[in-house]
Short mmCIF file of C-alpha atoms in Angstrom, two decimals:
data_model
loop_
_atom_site.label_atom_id
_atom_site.label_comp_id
_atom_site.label_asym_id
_atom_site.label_seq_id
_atom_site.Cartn_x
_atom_site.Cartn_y
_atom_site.Cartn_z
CA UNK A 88 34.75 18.81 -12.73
CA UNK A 89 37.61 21.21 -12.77
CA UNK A 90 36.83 25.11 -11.60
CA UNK A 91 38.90 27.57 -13.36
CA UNK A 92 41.71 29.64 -11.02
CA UNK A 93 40.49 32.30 -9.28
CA UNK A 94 42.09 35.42 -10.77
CA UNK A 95 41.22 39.47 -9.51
CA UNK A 96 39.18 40.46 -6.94
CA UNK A 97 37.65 37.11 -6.29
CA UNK A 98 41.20 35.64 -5.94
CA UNK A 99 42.12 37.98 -3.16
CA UNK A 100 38.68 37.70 -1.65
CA UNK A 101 39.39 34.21 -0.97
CA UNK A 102 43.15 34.54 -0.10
CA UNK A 103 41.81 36.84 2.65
CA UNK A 104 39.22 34.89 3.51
CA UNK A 105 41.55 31.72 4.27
CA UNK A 106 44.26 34.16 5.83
CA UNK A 107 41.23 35.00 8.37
CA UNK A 108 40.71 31.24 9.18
CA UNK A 109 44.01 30.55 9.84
CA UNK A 110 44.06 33.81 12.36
CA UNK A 111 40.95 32.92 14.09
CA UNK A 112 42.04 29.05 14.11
CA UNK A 113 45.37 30.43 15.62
CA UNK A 114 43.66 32.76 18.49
CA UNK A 115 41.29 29.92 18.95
CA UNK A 116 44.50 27.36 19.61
CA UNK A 117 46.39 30.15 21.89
CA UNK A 118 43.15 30.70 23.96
CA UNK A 119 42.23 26.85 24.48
CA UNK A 120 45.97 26.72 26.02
CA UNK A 121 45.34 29.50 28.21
CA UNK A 122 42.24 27.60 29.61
CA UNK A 123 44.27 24.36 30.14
CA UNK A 124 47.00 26.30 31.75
CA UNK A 125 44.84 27.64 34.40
CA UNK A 126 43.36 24.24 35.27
CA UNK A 127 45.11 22.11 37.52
CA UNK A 128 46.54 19.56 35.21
CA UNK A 129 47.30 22.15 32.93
CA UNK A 130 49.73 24.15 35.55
CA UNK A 131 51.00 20.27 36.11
CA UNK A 132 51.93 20.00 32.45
CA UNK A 133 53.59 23.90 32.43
CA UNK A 134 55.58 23.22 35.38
CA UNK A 135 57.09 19.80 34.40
CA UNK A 136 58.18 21.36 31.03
CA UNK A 137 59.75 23.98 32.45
CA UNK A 138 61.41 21.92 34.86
CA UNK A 139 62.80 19.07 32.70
CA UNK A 140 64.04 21.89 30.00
CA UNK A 141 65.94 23.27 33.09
CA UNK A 142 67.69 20.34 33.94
CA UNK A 143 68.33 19.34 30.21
CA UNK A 144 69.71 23.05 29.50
CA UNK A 145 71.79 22.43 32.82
CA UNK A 146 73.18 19.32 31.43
CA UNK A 147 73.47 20.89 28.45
CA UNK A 148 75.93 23.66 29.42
CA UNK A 149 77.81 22.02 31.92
CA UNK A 150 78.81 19.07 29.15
CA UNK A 151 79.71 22.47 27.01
CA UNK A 152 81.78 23.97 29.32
CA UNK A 153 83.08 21.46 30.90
CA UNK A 154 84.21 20.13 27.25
CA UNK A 155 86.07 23.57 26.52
CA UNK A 156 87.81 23.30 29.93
CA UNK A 157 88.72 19.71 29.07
CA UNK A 158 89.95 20.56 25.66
CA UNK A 159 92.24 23.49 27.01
CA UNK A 160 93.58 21.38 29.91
CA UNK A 161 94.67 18.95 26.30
CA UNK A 162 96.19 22.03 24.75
CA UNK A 163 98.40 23.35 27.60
CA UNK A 164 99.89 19.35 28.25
CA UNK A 165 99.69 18.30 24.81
CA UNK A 166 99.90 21.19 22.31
CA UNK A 167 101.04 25.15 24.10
CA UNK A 168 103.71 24.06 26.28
CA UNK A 169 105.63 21.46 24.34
CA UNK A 170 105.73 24.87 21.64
CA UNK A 171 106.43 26.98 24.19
CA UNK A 172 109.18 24.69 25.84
CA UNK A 173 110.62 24.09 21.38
CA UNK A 174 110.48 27.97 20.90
CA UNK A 175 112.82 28.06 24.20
CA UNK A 176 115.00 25.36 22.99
CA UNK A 177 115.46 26.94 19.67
CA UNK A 178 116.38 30.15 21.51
CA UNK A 179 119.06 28.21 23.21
CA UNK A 180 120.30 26.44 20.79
CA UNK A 181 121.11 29.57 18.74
CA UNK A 182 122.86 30.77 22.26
CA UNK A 183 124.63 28.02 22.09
CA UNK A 184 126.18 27.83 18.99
CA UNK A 185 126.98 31.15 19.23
CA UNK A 186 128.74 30.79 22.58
CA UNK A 187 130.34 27.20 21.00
CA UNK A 188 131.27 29.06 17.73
CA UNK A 189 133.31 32.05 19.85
CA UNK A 190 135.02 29.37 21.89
CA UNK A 191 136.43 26.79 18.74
CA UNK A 192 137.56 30.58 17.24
CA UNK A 193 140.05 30.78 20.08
CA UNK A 194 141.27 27.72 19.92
CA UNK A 195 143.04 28.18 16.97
CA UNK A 196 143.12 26.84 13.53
CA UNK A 197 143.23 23.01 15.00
CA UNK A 198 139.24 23.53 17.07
CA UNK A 199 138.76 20.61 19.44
CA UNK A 200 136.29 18.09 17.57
CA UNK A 201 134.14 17.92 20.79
CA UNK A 202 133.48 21.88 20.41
CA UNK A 203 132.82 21.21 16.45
CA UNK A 204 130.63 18.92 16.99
CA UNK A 205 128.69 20.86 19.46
CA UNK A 206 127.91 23.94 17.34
CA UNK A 207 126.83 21.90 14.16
CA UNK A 208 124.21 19.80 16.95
CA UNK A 209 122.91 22.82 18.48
CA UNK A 210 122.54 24.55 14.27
CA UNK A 211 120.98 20.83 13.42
CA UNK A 212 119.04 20.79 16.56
CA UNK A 213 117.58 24.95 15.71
CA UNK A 214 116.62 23.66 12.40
CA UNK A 215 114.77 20.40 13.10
CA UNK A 216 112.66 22.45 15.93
CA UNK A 217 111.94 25.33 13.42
CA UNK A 218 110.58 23.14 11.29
CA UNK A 219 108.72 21.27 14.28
CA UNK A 220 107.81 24.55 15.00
CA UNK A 221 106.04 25.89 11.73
CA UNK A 222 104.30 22.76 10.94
CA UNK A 223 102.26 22.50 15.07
CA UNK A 224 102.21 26.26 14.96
CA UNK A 225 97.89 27.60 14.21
CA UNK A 226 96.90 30.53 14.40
CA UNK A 227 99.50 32.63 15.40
CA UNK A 228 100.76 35.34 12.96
CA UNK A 229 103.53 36.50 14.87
CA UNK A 230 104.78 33.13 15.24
CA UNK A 231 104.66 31.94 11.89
CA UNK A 232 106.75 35.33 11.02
CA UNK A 233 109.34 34.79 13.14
CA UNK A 234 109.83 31.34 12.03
CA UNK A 235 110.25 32.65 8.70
CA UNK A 236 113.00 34.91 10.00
CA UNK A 237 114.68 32.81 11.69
CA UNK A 238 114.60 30.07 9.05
CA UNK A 239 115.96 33.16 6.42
CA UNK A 240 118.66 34.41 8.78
CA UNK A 241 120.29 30.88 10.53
CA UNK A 242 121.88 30.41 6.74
CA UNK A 243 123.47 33.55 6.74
CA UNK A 244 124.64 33.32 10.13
CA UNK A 245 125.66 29.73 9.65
CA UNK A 246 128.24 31.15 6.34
CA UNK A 247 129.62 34.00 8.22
CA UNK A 248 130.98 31.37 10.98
CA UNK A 249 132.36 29.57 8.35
CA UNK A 250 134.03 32.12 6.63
CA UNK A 251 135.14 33.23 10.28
CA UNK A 252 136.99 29.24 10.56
CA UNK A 253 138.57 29.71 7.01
CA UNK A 254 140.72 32.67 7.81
CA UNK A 255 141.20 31.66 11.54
CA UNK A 256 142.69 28.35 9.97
CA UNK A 257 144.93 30.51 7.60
CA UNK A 258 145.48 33.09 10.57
CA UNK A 259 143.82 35.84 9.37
CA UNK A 260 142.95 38.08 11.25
CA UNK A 261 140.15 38.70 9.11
CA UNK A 262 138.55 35.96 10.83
CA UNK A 263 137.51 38.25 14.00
CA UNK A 264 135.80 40.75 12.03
CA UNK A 265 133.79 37.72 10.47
CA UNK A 266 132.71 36.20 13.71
CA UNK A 267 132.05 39.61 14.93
CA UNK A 268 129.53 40.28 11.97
CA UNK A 269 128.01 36.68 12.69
CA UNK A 270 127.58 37.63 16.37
CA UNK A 271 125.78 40.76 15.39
CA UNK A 272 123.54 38.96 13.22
CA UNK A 273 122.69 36.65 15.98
CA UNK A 274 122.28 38.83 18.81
CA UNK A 275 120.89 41.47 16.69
CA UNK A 276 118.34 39.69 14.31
CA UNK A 277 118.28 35.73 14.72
CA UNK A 278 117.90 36.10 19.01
CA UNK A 279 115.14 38.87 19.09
CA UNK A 280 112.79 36.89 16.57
CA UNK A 281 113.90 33.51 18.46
CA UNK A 282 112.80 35.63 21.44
CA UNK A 283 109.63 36.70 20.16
CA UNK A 284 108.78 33.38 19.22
CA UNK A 285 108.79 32.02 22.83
CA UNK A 286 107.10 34.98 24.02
CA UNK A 287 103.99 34.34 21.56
CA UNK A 288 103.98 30.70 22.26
CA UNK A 289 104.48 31.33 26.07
CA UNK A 290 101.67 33.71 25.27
CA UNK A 291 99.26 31.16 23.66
CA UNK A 292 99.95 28.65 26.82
CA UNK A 293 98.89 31.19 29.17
CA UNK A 294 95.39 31.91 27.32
CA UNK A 295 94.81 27.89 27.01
CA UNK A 296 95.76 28.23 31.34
CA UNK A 297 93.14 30.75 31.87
CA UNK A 298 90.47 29.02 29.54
CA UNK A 299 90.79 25.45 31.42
CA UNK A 300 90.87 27.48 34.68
CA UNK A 301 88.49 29.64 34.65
CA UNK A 302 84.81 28.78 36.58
CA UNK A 303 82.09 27.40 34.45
CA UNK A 304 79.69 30.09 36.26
CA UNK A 305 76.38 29.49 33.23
CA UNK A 306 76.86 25.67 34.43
CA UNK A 307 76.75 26.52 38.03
CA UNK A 308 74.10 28.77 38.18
CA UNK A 309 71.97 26.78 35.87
CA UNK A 310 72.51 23.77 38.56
CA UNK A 311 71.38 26.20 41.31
CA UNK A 312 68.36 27.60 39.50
CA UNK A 313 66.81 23.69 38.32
CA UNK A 314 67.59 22.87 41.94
CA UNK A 315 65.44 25.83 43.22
CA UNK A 316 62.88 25.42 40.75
CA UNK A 317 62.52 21.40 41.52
CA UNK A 318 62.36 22.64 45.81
CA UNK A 319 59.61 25.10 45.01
CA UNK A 320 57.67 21.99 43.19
CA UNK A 321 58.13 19.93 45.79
CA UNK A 322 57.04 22.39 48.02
CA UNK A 323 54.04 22.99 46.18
CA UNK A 324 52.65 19.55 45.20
CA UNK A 325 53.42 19.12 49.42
CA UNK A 326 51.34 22.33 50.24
CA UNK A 327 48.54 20.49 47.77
CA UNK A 328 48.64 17.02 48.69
CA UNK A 329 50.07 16.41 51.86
CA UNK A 330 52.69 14.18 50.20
CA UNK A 331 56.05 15.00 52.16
CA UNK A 332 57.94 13.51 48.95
CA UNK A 333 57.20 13.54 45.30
CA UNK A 334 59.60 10.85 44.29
CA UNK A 335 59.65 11.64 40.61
CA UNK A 336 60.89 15.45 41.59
CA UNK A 337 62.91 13.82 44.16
CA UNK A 338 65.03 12.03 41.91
CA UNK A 339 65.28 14.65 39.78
CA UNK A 340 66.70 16.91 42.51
CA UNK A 341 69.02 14.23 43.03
CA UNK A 342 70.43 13.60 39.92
CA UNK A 343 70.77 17.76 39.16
CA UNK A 344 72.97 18.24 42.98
CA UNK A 345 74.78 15.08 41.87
CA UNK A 346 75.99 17.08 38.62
CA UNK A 347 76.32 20.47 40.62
CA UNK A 348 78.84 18.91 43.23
CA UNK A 349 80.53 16.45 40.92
CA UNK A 350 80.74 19.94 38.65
CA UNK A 351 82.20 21.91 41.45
CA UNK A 352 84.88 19.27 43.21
CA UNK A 353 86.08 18.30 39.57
CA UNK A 354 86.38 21.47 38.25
CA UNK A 355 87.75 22.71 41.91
CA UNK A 356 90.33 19.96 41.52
CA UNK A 357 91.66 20.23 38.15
CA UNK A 358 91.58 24.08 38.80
CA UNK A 359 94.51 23.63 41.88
CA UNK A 360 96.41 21.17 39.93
CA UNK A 361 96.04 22.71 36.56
CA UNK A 362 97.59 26.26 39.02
CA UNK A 363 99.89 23.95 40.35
CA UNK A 364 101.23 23.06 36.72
CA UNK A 365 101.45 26.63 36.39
CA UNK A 366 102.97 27.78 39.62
CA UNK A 367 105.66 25.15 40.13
CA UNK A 368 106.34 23.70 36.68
CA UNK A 369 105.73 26.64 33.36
CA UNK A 370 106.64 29.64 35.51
CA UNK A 371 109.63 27.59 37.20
CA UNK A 372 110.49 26.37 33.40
CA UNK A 373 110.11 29.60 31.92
CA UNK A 374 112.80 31.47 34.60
CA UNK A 375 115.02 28.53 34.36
CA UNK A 376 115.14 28.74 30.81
CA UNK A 377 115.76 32.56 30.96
CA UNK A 378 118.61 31.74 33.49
CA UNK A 379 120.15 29.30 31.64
CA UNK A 380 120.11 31.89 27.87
CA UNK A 381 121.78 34.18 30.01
CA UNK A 382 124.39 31.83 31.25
CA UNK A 383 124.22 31.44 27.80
CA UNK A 384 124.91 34.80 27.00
CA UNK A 385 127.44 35.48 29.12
CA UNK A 386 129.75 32.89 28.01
CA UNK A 387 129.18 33.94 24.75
CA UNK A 388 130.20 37.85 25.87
CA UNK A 389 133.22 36.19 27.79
CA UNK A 390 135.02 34.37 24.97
CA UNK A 391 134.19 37.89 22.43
CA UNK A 392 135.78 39.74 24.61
CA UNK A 393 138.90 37.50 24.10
CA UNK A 394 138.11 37.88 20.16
CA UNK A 395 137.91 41.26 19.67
CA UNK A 396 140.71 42.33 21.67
CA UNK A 397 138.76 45.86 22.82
CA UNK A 398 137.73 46.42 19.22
CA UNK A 399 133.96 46.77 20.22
CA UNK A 400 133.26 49.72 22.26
CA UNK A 401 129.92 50.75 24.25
CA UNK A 402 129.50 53.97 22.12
CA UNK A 403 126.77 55.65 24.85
CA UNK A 404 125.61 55.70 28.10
CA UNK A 405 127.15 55.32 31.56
CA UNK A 406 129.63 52.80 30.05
CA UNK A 407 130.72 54.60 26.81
CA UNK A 408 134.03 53.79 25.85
CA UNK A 409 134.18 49.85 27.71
CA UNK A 410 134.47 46.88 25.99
CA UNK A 411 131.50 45.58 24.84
CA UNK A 412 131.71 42.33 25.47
CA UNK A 413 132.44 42.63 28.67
CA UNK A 414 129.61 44.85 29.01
CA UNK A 415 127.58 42.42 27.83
CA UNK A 416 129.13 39.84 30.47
CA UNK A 417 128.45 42.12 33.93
CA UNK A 418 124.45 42.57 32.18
CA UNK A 419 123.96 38.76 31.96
CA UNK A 420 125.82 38.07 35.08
CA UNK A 421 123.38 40.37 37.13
CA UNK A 422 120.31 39.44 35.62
CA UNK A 423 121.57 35.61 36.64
CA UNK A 424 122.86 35.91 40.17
CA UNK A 425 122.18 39.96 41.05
CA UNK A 426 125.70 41.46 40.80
CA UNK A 427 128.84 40.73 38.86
CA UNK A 428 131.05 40.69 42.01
CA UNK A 429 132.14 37.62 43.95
CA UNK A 430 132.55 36.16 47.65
CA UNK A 431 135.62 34.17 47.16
CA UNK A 432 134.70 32.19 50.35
CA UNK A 433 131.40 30.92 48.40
CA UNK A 434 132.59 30.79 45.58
CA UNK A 435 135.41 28.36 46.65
CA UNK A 436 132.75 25.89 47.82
CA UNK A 437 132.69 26.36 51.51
CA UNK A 438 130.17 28.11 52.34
CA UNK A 439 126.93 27.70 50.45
CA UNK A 440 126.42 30.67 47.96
CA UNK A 441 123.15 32.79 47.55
CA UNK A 442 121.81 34.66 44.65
CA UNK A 443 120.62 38.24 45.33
CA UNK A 444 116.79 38.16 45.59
CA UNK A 445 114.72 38.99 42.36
CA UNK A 446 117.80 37.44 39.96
CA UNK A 447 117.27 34.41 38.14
CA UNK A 448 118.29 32.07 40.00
CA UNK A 449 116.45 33.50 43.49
CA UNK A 450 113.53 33.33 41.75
CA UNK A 451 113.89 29.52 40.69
CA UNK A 452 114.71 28.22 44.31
CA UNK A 453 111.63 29.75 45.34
CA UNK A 454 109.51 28.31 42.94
CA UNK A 455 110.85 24.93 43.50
CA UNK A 456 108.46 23.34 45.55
CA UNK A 457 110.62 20.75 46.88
CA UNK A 458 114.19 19.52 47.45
CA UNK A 459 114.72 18.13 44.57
CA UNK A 460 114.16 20.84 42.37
CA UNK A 461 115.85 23.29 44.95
CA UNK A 462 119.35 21.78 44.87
CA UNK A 463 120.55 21.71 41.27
CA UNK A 464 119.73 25.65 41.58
CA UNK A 465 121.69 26.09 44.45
CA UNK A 466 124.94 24.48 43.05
CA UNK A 467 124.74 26.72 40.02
CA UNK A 468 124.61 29.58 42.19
CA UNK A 469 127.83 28.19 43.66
CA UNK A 470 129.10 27.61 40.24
CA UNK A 471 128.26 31.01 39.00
CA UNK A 472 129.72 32.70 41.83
CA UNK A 473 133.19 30.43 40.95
CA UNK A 474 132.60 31.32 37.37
CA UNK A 475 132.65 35.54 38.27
CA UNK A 476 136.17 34.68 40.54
CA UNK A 477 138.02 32.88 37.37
CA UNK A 478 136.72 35.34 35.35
CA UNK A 479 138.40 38.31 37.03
CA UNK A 480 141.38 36.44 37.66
CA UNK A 481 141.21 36.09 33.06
CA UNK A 482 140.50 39.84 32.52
CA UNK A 483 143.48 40.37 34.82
CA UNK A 484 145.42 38.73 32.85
CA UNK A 485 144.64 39.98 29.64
CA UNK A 486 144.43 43.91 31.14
CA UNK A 487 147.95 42.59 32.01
CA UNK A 488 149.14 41.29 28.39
CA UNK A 489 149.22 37.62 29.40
CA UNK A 490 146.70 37.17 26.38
CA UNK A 491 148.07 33.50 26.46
CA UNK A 492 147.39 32.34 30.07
CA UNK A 493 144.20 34.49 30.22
CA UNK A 494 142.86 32.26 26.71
CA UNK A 495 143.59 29.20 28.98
CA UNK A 496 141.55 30.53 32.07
CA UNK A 497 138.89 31.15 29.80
CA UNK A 498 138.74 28.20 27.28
CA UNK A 499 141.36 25.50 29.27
CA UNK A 500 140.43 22.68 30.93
CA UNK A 501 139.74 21.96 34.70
CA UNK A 502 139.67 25.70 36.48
CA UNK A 503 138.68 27.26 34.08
CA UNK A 504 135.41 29.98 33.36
CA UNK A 505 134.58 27.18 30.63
CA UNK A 506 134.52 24.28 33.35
CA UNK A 507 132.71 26.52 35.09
CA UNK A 508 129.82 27.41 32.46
CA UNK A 509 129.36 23.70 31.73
CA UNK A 510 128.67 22.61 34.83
CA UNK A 511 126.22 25.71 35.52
CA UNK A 512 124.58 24.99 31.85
CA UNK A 513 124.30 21.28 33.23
CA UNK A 514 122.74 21.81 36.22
CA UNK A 515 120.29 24.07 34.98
CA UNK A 516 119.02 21.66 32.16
CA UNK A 517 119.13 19.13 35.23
CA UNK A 518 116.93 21.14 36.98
CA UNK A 519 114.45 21.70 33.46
CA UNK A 520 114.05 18.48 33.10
CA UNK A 521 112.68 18.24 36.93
CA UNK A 522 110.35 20.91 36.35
CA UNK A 523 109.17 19.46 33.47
CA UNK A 524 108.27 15.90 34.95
CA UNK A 525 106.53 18.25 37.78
CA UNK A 526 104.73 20.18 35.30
CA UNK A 527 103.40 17.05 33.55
CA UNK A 528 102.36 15.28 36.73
CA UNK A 529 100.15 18.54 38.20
CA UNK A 530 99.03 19.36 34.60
CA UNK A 531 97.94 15.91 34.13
CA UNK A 532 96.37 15.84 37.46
CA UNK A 533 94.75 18.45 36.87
CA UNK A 534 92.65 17.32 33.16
CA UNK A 535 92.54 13.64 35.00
CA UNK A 536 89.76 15.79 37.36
CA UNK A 537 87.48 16.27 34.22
CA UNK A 538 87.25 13.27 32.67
CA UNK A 539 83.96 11.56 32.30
CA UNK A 540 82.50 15.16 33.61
CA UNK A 541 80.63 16.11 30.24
CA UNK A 542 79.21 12.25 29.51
CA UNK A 543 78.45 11.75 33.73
CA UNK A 544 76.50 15.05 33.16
CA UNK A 545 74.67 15.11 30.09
CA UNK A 546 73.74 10.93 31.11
CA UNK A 547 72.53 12.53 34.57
CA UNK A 548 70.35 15.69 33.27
CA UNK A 549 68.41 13.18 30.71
CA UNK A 550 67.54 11.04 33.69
CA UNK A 551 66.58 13.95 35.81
CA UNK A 552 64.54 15.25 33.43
CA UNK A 553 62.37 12.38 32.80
CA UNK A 554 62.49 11.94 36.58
CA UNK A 555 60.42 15.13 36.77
CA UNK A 556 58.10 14.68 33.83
CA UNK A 557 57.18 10.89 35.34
CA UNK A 558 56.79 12.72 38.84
CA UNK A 559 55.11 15.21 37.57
CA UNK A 560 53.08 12.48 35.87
CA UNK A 561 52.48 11.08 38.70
CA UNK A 562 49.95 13.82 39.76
CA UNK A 563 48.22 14.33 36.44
CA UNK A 564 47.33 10.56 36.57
CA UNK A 565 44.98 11.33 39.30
CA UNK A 566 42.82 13.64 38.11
CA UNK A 567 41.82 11.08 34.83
#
């Protein structure tokens, strides 16, 4: 028989009426758990709960954190520092070509092929990394932006050099003020964004360094607080039963230090080698690679100097009214070794010469951590301080007129500043690539130390958390 709805008063009579029951039924539920909770069993059943949700929650967050460390240990191997080392290599490669460009301009109409070839491999070798670049770049405005730039600007450099060739081969003198403008576009524009890039991608590598280094403290003191709580259980079912071991609890116990220590020494571990990385390979590469961009530099300066002929003055400042260039030269040259002067005695090889501390190249020999890495920085010191000597004995010549012999210290063959430059330019990349292979080994050292962590832990906390529920178990069986 079907009873028509319930509509009105009546309706809402009943829906109260059923609202009740479920209160009462609720209160009536909450109260009966009260009762069992202050029974014996039922403080058996609370505790075990509590204690196997601690050790699951410890599991839990050390498999979290330990996974974030692992993944930023990935990033700085795999990911930050290969951008950070392209952005540098772009940077360089622009320096380069610069530098490369100046020097085939002095040589004449007829450039060497060797120098030719150079500039268009360090342009090719620009525009394959931009593109590397922008397509492994995430995230990063700033970087993005300046890739843009760059990409926008290397064509218009890359015409003005040409146009700068054309009238050099015709001997115009037309041709200077051409290279001039591309220099100005490149130390003005193309450099600064190139610069910015490799500070934002440096940038990026240091936050994925402090990430992967920093402690997982929620994972530790979890560990320490299920610890505590499975002693004072212990000590309680002891203090109740006389039992000096509950081996359910005890396993538990055993299973949540086993994650706390294997937490600690791993993490401890990949922390020193992961600071190692740090220490003696990205800080080493980063100063090298500043020390080589101003060797860089300063062989671009030195063959612009030739170029312009005094054109370009320093319009303010203590050196208002100097050549630019050369300017430009003593700046790089300090920032590299310290000074722009010269101990002839060094410099002629022999005695052993020594960068002023705090420039470039003091700071790499003391963050090479070993011989190896130490001794291709100490020649180039030599060879810078032989580079500053044949580079006053050029500007004396052309001070003097001799624009002819001075071209030939600068851009000639065996002693000359050239000579001199590439062998400094080669021993710093030899001494990159060592850093590098040191980076790589302490780096990977360092994310070796967390693998299996977050598996070994989570597999550990499920075990000690039945572990406590069978030993708490264990004690409920007896009062049935």
């Amino acid at each position: 028989m079907a009873y028509p709805p319930t509509t009105g008063a009546a309706g809402a009579a009943a829906a109260g009426a059923l609202s009740g029951r479920r209160r009462a039924a609720w209160r009536e539920g909450l109260e009966r758990t009260r009762a069992a909770a202050t029974t014996e069993p039922g403080r058996l059943r609370v505790i075990g709960a509590v204690l196997a949700a601690l050790v699951v929650a410890f599991g839990a967050v050390t498999a979290w954190q330990v996974s974030d460390r692992q993944t930023a240990a990935d990033a700085v191997v795999e990911h930050s520092q290969p951008l950070s080392a392209d952005a540098a290599s772009i940077y360089r490669s622009l320096a380069d070509a610069d530098t490369t460009a100046a020097s085939a301009f002095l040589a004449g109409g007829q450039e060497p092929t060797e120098v030719r070839s150079r500039y268009e491999a360090d342009v090719d070798r620009a525009a394959k990394l931009l593109v590397q670049a922008a397509a492994n770049t995430e995230g990063s405005a700033t970087a993005r932006e300046e890739i843009r730039r760059i990409g926008e600007l290397l064509p218009v450099y890359t015409g003005l050099v040409e146009s700068a060739r054309a009238n050099n081969r015709q001997g115009l003198p037309l041709g200077g003020a051409y290279l001039r403008y591309a220099n100005d576009i490149m130390r003005q524009r193309l450099l600064p964004a190139a610069g910015r890039l490799y500070q934002a991608e440096t940038a990026r590598l240091g936050e994925d360094y402090e990430e992967a280094t920093s402690w997982p403290w929620a994972a530790i003191g979890l560990g320490v607080a299920a610890l505590a709580a499975l002693g004072l259980a212990q000590r309680r079912d002891f203090l109740r039963t006389n039992r000096v071991f509950n081996r359910g609890l005890l396993a538990s116990a055993a299973a949540s230090a086993v994650v706390l220590v294997w937490l600690a020494v791993g993490h401890g571990l990949a922390r020193s080698a992961l600071n190692d990385s740090n220490d003696h390979g990205a800080k080493s590469l980063h100063v090298l690679n500043e020390a080589r961009i101003d060797s860089l530099r300063a062989r671009g300066d030195e063959n612009l100097t030739l170029v312009a002929r005094g054109a370009v003055v320093v319009e303010k400042g203590k050196d208002k009214g100097q050549d630019a260039y050369e300017v430009g030269y003593a700046e790089q040259m300090s920032g590299l070794i310290g000074d722009d002067g010269a101990d002839s005695g060094s410099a002629a090889g022999g005695d052993k010469a020594v960068a002023a501390p705090g420039s470039l190249l003091a700071r790499a020999r003391d963050l090479a951590d070993d011989d190896e890495g130490r001794a291709p920085v100490d020649e180039a010191t030599t060879r810078v301080r032989e580079w500053q000597v044949r580079h006053k004995a050029a500007r004396a010549d052309d001070d003097a007129g001799n624009y002819k012999d001075a071209r030939e210290k600068v851009i000639g063959g065996e002693g000359s500043t050239g000579e001199s430059f590439d062998k400094v330019d080669e021993l710093l990349a030899k001494a990159l690539d060592h850093e590098q292979r040191e980076f790589k080994r302490a780096a990977d050292d360092g994310r070796g130390a967390l693998t299996g962590l977050a598996l070994g832990a989570g597999v550990l906390a499920a075990l000690g958390a039945a572990a406590a529920l069978l030993g708490m178990g264990r004690r409920l069986s007896e009062y049935r």
